[in-house]
PDB file of C-alpha atoms in Angstrom:
ATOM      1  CA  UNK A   1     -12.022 145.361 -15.940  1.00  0.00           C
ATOM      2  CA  UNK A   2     -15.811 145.568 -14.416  1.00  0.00           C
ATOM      3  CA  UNK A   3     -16.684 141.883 -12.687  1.00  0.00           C
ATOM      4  CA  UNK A   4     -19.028 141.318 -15.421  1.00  0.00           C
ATOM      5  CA  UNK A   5     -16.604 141.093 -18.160  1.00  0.00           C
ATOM      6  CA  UNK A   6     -14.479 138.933 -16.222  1.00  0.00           C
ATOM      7  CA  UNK A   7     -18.028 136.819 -15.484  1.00  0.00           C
ATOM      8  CA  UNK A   8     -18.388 136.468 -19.485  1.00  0.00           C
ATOM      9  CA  UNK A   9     -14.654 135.497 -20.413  1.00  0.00           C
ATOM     10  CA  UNK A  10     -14.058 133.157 -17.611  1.00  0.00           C
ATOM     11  CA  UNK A  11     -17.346 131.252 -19.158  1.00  0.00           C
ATOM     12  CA  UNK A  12     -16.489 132.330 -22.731  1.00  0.00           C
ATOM     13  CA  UNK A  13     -13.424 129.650 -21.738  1.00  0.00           C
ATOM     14  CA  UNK A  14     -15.091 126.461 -20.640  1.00  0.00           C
ATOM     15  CA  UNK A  15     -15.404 123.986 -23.024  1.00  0.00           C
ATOM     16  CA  UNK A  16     -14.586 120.005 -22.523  1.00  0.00           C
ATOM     17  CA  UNK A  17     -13.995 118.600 -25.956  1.00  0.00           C
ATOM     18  CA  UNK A  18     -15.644 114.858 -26.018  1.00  0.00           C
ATOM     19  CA  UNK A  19     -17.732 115.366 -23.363  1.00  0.00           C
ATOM     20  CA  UNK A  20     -20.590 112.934 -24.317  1.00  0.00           C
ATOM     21  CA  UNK A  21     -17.877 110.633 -25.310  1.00  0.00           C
ATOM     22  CA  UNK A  22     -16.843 110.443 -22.190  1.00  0.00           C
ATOM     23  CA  UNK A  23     -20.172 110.598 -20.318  1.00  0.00           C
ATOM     24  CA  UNK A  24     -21.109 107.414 -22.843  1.00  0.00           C
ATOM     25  CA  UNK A  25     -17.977 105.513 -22.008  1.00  0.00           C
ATOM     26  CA  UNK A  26     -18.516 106.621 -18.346  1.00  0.00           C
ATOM     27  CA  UNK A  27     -22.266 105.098 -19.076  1.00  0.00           C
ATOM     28  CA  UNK A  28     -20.856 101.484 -20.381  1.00  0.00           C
ATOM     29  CA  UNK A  29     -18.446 101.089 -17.703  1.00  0.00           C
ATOM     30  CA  UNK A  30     -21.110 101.312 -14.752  1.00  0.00           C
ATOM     31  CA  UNK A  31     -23.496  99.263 -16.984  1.00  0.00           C
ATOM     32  CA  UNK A  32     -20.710  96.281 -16.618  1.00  0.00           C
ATOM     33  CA  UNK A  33     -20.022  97.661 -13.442  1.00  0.00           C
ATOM     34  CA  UNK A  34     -23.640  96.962 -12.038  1.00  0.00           C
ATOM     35  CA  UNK A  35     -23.591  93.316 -13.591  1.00  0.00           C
ATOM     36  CA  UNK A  36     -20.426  92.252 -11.484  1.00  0.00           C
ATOM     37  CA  UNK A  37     -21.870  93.914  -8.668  1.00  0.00           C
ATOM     38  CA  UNK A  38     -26.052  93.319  -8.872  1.00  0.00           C
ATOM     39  CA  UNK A  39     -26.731  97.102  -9.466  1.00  0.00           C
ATOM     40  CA  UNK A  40     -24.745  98.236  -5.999  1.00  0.00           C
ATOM     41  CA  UNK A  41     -22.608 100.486  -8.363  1.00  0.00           C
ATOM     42  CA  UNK A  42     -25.737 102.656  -9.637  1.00  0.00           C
ATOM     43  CA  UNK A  43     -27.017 102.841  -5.903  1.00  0.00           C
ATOM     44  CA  UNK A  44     -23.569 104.135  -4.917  1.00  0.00           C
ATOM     45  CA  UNK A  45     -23.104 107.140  -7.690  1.00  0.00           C
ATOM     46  CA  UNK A  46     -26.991 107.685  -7.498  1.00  0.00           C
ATOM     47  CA  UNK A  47     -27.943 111.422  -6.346  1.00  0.00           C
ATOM     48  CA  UNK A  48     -28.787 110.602  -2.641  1.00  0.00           C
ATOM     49  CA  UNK A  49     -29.945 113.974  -0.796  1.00  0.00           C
ATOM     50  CA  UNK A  50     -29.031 112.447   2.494  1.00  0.00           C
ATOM     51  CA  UNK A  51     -25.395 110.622   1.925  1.00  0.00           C
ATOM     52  CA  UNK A  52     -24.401 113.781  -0.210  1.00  0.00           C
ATOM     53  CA  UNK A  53     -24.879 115.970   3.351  1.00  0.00           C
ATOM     54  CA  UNK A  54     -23.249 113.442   4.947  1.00  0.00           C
ATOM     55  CA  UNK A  55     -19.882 114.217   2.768  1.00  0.00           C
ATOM     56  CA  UNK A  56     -20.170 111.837  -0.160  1.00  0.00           C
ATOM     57  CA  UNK A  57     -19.946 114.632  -2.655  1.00  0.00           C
ATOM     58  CA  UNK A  58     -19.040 112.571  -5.658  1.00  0.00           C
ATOM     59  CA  UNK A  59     -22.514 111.913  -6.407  1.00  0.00           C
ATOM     60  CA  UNK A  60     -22.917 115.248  -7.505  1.00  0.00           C
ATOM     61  CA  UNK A  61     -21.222 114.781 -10.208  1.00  0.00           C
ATOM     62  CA  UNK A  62     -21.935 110.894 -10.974  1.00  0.00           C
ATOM     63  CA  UNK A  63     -25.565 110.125 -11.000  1.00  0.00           C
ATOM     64  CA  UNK A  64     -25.166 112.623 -14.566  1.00  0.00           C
ATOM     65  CA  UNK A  65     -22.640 109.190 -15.759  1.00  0.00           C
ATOM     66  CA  UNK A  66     -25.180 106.512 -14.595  1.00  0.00           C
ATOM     67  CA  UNK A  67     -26.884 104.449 -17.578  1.00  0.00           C
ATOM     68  CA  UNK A  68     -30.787 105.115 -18.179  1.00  0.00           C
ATOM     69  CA  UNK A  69     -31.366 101.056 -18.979  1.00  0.00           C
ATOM     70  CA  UNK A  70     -30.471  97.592 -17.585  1.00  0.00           C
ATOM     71  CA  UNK A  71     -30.680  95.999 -20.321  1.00  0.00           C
ATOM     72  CA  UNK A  72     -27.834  94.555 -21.814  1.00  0.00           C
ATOM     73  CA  UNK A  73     -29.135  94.819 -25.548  1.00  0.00           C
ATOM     74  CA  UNK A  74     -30.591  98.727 -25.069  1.00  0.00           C
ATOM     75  CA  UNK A  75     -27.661  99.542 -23.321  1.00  0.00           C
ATOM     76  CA  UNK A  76     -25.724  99.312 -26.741  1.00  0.00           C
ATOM     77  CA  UNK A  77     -28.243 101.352 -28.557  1.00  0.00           C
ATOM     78  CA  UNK A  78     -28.056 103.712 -25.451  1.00  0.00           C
ATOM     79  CA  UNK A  79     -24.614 104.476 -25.125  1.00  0.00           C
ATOM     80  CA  UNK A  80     -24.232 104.877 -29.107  1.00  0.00           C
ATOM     81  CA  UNK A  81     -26.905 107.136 -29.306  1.00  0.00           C
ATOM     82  CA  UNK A  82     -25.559 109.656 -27.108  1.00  0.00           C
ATOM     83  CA  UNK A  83     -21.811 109.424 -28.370  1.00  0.00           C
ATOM     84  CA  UNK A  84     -22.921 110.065 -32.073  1.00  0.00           C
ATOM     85  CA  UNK A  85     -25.685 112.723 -30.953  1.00  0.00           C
ATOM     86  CA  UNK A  86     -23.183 114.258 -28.565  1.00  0.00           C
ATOM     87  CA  UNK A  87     -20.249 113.912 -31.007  1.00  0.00           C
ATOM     88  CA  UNK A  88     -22.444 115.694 -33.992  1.00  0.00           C
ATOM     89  CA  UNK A  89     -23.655 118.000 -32.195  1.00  0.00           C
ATOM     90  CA  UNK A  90     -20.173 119.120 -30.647  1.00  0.00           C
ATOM     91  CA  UNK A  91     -19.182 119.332 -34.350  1.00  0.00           C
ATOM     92  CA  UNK A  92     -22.266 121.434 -35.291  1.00  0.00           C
ATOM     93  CA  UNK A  93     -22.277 123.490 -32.252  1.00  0.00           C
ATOM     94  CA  UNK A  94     -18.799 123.720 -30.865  1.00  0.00           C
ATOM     95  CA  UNK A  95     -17.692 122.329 -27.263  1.00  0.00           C
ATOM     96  CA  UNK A  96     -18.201 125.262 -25.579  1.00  0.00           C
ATOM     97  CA  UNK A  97     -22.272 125.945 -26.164  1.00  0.00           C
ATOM     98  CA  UNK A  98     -22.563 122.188 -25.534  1.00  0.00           C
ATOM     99  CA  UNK A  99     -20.262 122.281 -22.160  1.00  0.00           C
ATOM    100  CA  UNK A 100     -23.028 125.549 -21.102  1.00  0.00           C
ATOM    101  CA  UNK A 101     -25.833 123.726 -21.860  1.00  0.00           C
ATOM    102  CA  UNK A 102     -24.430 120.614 -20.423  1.00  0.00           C
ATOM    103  CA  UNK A 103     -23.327 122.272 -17.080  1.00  0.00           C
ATOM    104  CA  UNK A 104     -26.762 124.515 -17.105  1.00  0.00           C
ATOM    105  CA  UNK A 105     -28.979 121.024 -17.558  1.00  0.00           C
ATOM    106  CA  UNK A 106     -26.767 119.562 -14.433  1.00  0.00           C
ATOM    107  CA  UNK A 107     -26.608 122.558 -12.079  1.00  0.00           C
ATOM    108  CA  UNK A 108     -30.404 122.968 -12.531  1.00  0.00           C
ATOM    109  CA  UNK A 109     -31.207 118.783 -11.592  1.00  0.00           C
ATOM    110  CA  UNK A 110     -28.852 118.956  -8.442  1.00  0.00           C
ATOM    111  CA  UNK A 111     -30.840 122.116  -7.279  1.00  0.00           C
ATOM    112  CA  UNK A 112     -33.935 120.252  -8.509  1.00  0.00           C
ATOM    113  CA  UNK A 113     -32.820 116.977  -6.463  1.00  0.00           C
ATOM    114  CA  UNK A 114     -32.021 119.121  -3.474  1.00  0.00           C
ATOM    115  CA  UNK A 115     -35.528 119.927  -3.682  1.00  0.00           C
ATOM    116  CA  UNK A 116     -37.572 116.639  -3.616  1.00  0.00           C
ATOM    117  CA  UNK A 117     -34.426 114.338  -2.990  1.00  0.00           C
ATOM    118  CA  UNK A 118     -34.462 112.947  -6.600  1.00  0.00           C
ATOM    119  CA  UNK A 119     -33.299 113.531  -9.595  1.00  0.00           C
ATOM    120  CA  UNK A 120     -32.172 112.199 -13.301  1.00  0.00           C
ATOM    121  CA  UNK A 121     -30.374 113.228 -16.281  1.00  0.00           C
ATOM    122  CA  UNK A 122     -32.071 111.067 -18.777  1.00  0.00           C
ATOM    123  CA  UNK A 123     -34.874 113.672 -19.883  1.00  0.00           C
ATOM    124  CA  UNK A 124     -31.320 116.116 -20.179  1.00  0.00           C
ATOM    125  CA  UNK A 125     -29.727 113.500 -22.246  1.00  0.00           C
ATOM    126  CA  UNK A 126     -32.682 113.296 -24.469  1.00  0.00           C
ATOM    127  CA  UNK A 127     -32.836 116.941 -25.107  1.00  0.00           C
ATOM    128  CA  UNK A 128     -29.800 116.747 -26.929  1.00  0.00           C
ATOM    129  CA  UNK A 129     -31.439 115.240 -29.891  1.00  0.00           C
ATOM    130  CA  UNK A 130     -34.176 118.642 -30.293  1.00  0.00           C
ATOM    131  CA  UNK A 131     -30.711 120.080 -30.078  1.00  0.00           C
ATOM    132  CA  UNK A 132     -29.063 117.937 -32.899  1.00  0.00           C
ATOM    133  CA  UNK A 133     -32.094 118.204 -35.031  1.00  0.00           C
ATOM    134  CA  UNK A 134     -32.667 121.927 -34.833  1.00  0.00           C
ATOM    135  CA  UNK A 135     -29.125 122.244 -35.773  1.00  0.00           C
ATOM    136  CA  UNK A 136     -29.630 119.816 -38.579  1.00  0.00           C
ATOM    137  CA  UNK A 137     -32.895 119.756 -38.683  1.00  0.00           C
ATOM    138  CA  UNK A 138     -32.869 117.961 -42.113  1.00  0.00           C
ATOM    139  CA  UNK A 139     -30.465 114.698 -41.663  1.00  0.00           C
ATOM    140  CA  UNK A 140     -32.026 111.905 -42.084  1.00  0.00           C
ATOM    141  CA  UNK A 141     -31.984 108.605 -39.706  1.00  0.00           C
ATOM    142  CA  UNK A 142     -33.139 105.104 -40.783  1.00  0.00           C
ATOM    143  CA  UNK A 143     -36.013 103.957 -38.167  1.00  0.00           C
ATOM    144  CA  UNK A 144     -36.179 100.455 -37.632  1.00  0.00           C
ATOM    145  CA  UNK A 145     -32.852 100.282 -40.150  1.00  0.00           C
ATOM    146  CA  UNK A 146     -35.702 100.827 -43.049  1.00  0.00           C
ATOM    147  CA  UNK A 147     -37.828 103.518 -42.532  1.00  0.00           C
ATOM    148  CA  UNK A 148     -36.188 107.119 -43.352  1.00  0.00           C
ATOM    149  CA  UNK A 149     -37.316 109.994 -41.509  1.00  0.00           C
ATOM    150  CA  UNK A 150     -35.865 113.270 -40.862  1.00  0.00           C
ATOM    151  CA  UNK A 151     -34.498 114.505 -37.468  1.00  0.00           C
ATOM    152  CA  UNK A 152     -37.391 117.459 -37.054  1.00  0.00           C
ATOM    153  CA  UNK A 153     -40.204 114.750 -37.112  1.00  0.00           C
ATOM    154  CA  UNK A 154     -37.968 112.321 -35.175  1.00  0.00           C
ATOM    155  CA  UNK A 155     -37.209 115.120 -32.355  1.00  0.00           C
ATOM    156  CA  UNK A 156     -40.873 115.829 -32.224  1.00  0.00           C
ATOM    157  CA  UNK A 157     -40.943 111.567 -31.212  1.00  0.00           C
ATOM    158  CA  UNK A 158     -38.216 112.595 -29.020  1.00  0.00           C
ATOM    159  CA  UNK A 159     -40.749 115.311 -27.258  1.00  0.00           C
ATOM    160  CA  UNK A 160     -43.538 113.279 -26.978  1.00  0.00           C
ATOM    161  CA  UNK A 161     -41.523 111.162 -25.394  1.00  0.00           C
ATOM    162  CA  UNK A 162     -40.328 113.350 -22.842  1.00  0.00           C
ATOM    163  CA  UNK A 163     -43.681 114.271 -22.010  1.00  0.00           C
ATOM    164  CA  UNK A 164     -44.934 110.884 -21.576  1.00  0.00           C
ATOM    165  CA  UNK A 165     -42.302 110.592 -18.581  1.00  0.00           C
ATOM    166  CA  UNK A 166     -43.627 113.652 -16.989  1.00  0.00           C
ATOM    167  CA  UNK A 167     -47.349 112.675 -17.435  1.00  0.00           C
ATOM    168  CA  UNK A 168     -46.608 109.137 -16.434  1.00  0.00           C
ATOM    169  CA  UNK A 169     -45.091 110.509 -12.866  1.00  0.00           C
ATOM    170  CA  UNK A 170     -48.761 111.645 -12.002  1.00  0.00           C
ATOM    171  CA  UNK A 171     -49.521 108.012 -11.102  1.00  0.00           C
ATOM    172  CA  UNK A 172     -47.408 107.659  -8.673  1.00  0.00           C
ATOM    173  CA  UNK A 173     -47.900 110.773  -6.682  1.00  0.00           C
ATOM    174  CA  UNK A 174     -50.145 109.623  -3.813  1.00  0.00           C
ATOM    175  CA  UNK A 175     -47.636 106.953  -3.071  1.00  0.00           C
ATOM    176  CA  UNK A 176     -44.489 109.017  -3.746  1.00  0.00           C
ATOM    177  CA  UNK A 177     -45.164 112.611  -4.014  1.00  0.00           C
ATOM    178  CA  UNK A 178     -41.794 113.903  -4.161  1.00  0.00           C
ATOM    179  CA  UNK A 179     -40.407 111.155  -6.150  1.00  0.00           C
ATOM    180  CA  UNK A 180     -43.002 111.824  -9.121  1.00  0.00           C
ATOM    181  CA  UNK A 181     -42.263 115.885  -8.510  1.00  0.00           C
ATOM    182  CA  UNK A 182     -38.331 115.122  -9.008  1.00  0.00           C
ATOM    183  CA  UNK A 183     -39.343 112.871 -12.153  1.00  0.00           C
ATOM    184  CA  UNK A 184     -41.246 115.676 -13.354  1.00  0.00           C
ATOM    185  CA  UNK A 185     -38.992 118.419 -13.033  1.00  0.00           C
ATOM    186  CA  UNK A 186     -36.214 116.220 -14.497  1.00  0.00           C
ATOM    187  CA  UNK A 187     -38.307 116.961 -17.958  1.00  0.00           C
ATOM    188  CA  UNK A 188     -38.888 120.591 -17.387  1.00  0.00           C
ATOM    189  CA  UNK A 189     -35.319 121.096 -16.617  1.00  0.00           C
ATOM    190  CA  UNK A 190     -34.946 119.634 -19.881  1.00  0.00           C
ATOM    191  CA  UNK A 191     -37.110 121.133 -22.075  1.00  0.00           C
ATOM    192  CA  UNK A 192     -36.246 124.840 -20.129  1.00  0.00           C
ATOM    193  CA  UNK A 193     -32.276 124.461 -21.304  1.00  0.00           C
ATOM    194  CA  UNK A 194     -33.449 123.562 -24.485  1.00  0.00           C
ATOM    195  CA  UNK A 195     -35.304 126.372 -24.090  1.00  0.00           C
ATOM    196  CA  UNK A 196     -33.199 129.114 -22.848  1.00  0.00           C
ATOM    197  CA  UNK A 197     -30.634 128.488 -25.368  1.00  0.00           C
ATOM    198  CA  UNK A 198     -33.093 127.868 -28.589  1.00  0.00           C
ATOM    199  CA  UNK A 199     -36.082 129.492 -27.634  1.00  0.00           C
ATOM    200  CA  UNK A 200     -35.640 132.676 -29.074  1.00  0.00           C
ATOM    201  CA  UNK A 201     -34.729 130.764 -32.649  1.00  0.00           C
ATOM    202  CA  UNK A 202     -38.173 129.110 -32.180  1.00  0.00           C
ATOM    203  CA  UNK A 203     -39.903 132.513 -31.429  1.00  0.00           C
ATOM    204  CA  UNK A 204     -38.723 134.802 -34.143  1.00  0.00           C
ATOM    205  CA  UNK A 205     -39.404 132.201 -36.920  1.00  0.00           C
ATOM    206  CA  UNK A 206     -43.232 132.029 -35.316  1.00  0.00           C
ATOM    207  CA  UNK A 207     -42.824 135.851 -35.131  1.00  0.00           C
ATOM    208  CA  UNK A 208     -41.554 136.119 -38.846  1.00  0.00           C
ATOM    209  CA  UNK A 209     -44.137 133.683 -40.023  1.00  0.00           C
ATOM    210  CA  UNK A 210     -47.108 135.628 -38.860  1.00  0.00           C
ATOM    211  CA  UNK A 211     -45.281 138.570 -40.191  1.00  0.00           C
ATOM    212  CA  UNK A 212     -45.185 136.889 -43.889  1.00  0.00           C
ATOM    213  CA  UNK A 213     -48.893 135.609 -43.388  1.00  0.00           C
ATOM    214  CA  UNK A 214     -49.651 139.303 -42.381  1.00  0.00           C
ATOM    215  CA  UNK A 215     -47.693 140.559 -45.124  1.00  0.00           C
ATOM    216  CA  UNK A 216     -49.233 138.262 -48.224  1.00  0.00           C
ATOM    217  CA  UNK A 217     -52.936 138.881 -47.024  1.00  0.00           C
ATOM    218  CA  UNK A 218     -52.645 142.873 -46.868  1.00  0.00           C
ATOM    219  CA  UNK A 219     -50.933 142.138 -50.380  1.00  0.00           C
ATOM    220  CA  UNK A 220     -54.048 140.362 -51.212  1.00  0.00           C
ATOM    221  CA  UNK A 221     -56.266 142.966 -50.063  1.00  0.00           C
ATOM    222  CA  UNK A 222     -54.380 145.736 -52.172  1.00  0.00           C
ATOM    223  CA  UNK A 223     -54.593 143.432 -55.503  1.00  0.00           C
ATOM    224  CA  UNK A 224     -58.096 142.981 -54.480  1.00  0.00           C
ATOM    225  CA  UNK A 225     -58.844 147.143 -54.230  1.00  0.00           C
ATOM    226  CA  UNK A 226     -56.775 147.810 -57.179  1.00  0.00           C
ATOM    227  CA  UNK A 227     -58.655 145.330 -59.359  1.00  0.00           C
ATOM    228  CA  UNK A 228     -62.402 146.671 -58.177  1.00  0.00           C
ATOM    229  CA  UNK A 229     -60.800 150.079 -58.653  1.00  0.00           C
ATOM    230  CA  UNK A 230     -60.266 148.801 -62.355  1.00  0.00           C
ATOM    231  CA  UNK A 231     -63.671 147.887 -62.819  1.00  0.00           C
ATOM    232  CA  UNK A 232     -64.883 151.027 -61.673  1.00  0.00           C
ATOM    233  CA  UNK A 233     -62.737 152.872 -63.853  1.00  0.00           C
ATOM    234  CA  UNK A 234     -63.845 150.612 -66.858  1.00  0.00           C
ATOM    235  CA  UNK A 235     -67.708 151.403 -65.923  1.00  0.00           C
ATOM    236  CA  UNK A 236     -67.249 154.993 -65.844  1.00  0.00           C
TER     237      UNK A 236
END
C-alpha cells in the first residue's frame, strides 16, 4: 500500500468522542484550580516558549484546557457554551472532522507560539460556533434569554468579535510587538481552519449565486428580444 494511503487511513481513524466535554470540564477544574492557588495554576499550563525548551512539555498540550475568563459568573456561561457548541456540533459533524479541525487549530497555535512566544486558543474555541451555525445555520438561540435570533446572524456577532481581538492587538504593539503578533495570529489561525475546512462551501454558493444572477438576467434579456421581436412582427 503507497505511504499516502496509509497517511489518509491512519487520519481517517482519529476521532476523540467528547472532546469539548472534556476540554470544558478540563476548563472548570483550572478555573477552581486558580482560585485555591491565586492564578499560579494558569501560569503553570500556560504556553511558555522558554520552560517548554527547557523540558516542560505538558504545556503543549495544556494552555488549549486553560479558561478564557476569571470571572467566576462568565466562567459558567463559558464552560457551557463550549460543551453544548462542542457537543452539537460533534453530533452534527461527527468526532472525527471535529478531532481534525481541533488538532489542525492546535498544531497551527503551538507553531504560531513558537513564533512570537505566545499564543491562545480562545479565538479557536470561538470558531466553533461559525462551525455550529453553518452546520445549522438556522437554530435559533434566545439572546439575553428574550431576544431570538438565528445562529447565521449570531456567528456573524461571533466574527466581529474575533476581529475586534485582532484589531484591538494593534495597540499594544510598540510596547509588546510580539505579544500583539501572537494575539493576532491566534485569530487568523482561527478563521484559516474555519477556513480550510468550510471555505470551499462558502465559495461555490458565492460561485452558484452569481451563476443564478447571471442566469436570470440573460433570461431577461431573451424575454426582452423576443417581446421587441413581437412588436416588430405585429408592425410589419
Amino acid at each position: 500500500m503507497e505511504l499516502k494511503y496509509k497517511i489518509k487511513r491512519f487520519f481517517r481513524n482519529i476521532a476523540i468522542e467528547n472532546l469539548m466535554t472534556y476540554i470544558a470540564a478540563s476548563m472548570a477544574i483550572i478555573f477552581v484550580g486558580d482560585l485555591f492557588t491565586d492564578g499560579m495554576l494558569s501560569l503553570y499550563l500556560s504556553f511558555d516558549k522558554a520552560a517548554i525548551l527547557e523540558g516542560q512539555v505538558w504545556r503543549l498540550i495544556t494552555f488549549l484546557m486553560l479558561p478564557d475568563t476569571a470571572s467566576p459568573i462568565w466562567i459558567v456561561f463559558s464552560v457551557y457554551f463550549y460543551y453544548f457548541i462542542g457537543k452539537e456540533t460533534e453530533n452534527e459533524w461527527g468526532s472525527h472532522n471535529l478531532t481534525m479541525y481541533f488538532l489542525l487549530g492546535a498544531a497551527l497555535l503551538i507553531i504560531s507560539g513558537f513564533v512570537t512566544g505566545y499564543t491562545s486558543a480562545s479565538y479557536l474555541y470561538f470558531s466553533l460556533f461559525l462551525v455550529y451555525a453553518h452546520l445549522d445555520p438556522h437554530h435559533r438561540f434566545m439572546m439575553f434569554m428574550v431576544i431570538p435570533i438565528e445562529a447565521k446572524w449570531m456567528a456573524l456577532i461571533d466574527a466581529v468579535f474575533m476581529l475586534s481581538g485582532f484589531i484591538k492587538a494593534f495597540a499594544i504593539y510598540p510596547i509588546f510587538p510580539l505579544l500583539a503578533l501572537g494575539m493576532q495570529l491566534s485569530v487568523v489561525i482561527a478563521f484559516l481552519v474555519y477556513g480550510i475546512f468550510f471555505g470551499k462551501d462558502h465559495f461555490g454558493g458565492m460561485v452558484n449565486r452569481f451563476r443564478h444572477r447571471d442566469f436570470y438576467r440573460e433570461m431577461r434579456q431573451n424575454r426582452i428580444k423576443m417581446s421587441q421581436n413581437e412588436r416588430d412582427d405585429d408592425e410589419k
